Amino acid sequence: MHKKHFTILIPAYNCSSWIEENLRSALHQEYENYDVVYIDDASEDDTFIKAKRILEQSEKKFKLVKNNI
């Protein structure tokens, strides 16, 4: 049976204090046929840096996007 694929989109702006919990939740799903797109909307804190560190340690497919305004 072919498993359906889905994408988790995570938009973020200055959410450094809870980004770790948010991303780990998305990355530790039991269902395996998915990927994650994390979009940092020009955060002024270290949200993007934390997201990059967490996602680099992941074996899941992901895309990290940083909007610079």
PDB file of C-alpha atoms in Angstrom:
ATOM      1  CA  MET A   1       0.000   0.000   0.000  1.00  0.00           C
ATOM      2  CA  HIS A   2       1.323   3.442  -0.955  1.00  0.00           C
ATOM      3  CA  LYS A   3       1.506   5.847   1.969  1.00  0.00           C
ATOM      4  CA  LYS A   4       0.368   9.382   1.332  1.00  0.00           C
ATOM      5  CA  HIS A   5       2.962  12.117   1.616  1.00  0.00           C
ATOM      6  CA  PHE A   6       2.419  15.399   3.430  1.00  0.00           C
ATOM      7  CA  THR A   7       4.432  18.526   4.221  1.00  0.00           C
ATOM      8  CA  ILE A   8       4.526  20.342   7.556  1.00  0.00           C
ATOM      9  CA  LEU A   9       4.856  24.102   7.040  1.00  0.00           C
ATOM     10  CA  ILE A  10       6.136  26.042  10.034  1.00  0.00           C
ATOM     11  CA  PRO A  11       6.135  29.820   9.704  1.00  0.00           C
ATOM     12  CA  ALA A  12       7.939  31.646  12.506  1.00  0.00           C
ATOM     13  CA  TYR A  13       8.815  35.124  13.680  1.00  0.00           C
ATOM     14  CA  ASN A  14      10.811  35.757  16.867  1.00  0.00           C
ATOM     15  CA  CYS A  15       9.876  32.485  18.520  1.00  0.00           C
ATOM     16  CA  SER A  16      13.270  31.500  19.861  1.00  0.00           C
ATOM     17  CA  SER A  17      11.900  30.475  23.239  1.00  0.00           C
ATOM     18  CA  TRP A  18       9.642  27.742  21.866  1.00  0.00           C
ATOM     19  CA  ILE A  19      11.086  26.820  18.448  1.00  0.00           C
ATOM     20  CA  GLU A  20      12.928  23.810  19.841  1.00  0.00           C
ATOM     21  CA  GLU A  21       9.737  22.218  21.194  1.00  0.00           C
ATOM     22  CA  ASN A  22       7.859  23.090  18.021  1.00  0.00           C
ATOM     23  CA  LEU A  23      10.400  21.574  15.623  1.00  0.00           C
ATOM     24  CA  ARG A  24      11.064  18.488  17.705  1.00  0.00           C
ATOM     25  CA  SER A  25       7.345  17.783  17.765  1.00  0.00           C
ATOM     26  CA  ALA A  26       7.187  17.995  13.976  1.00  0.00           C
ATOM     27  CA  LEU A  27      10.311  15.887  13.507  1.00  0.00           C
ATOM     28  CA  HIS A  28       9.279  13.078  15.860  1.00  0.00           C
ATOM     29  CA  GLN A  29       6.057  12.042  14.164  1.00  0.00           C
ATOM     30  CA  GLU A  30       5.451   8.306  13.932  1.00  0.00           C
ATOM     31  CA  TYR A  31       4.287   8.583  10.333  1.00  0.00           C
ATOM     32  CA  GLU A  32       7.364   8.552   8.112  1.00  0.00           C
ATOM     33  CA  ASN A  33       6.308   9.844   4.695  1.00  0.00           C
ATOM     34  CA  TYR A  34       6.536  13.591   5.241  1.00  0.00           C
ATOM     35  CA  ASP A  35       8.895  16.523   5.092  1.00  0.00           C
ATOM     36  CA  VAL A  36       9.214  19.822   6.958  1.00  0.00           C
ATOM     37  CA  VAL A  37       9.489  23.358   5.572  1.00  0.00           C
ATOM     38  CA  TYR A  38      10.538  25.884   8.210  1.00  0.00           C
ATOM     39  CA  ILE A  39      10.081  29.517   7.178  1.00  0.00           C
ATOM     40  CA  ASP A  40      11.706  32.202   9.296  1.00  0.00           C
ATOM     41  CA  ASP A  41      10.039  35.540   8.528  1.00  0.00           C
ATOM     42  CA  ALA A  42      13.005  37.844   9.240  1.00  0.00           C
ATOM     43  CA  SER A  43      13.162  37.127  12.965  1.00  0.00           C
ATOM     44  CA  GLU A  44      15.226  39.528  15.026  1.00  0.00           C
ATOM     45  CA  ASP A  45      16.205  36.954  17.642  1.00  0.00           C
ATOM     46  CA  ASP A  46      18.099  33.654  17.267  1.00  0.00           C
ATOM     47  CA  THR A  47      15.121  31.653  15.992  1.00  0.00           C
ATOM     48  CA  PHE A  48      16.743  30.872  12.632  1.00  0.00           C
ATOM     49  CA  ILE A  49      20.034  29.800  14.221  1.00  0.00           C
ATOM     50  CA  LYS A  50      18.247  27.441  16.612  1.00  0.00           C
ATOM     51  CA  ALA A  51      16.085  26.013  13.829  1.00  0.00           C
ATOM     52  CA  LYS A  52      19.127  25.405  11.642  1.00  0.00           C
ATOM     53  CA  ARG A  53      20.944  23.604  14.470  1.00  0.00           C
ATOM     54  CA  ILE A  54      17.954  21.375  15.231  1.00  0.00           C
ATOM     55  CA  LEU A  55      17.240  20.553  11.598  1.00  0.00           C
ATOM     56  CA  GLU A  56      20.896  19.759  10.840  1.00  0.00           C
ATOM     57  CA  GLN A  57      20.702  16.991  13.441  1.00  0.00           C
ATOM     58  CA  SER A  58      17.572  15.508  11.897  1.00  0.00           C
ATOM     59  CA  GLU A  59      17.430  12.604   9.506  1.00  0.00           C
ATOM     60  CA  LYS A  60      14.100  13.823   8.120  1.00  0.00           C
ATOM     61  CA  LYS A  61      13.732  15.731   4.886  1.00  0.00           C
ATOM     62  CA  PHE A  62      13.447  19.428   5.517  1.00  0.00           C
ATOM     63  CA  LYS A  63      13.829  22.782   3.886  1.00  0.00           C
ATOM     64  CA  LEU A  64      14.947  25.844   5.812  1.00  0.00           C
ATOM     65  CA  VAL A  65      13.922  29.236   4.404  1.00  0.00           C
ATOM     66  CA  LYS A  66      14.887  32.646   5.753  1.00  0.00           C
ATOM     67  CA  ASN A  67      13.010  35.722   4.579  1.00  0.00           C
ATOM     68  CA  ASN A  68      15.138  38.866   4.831  1.00  0.00           C
ATOM     69  CA  ILE A  69      13.155  42.057   4.802  1.00  0.00           C
TER      70      ILE A  69
END
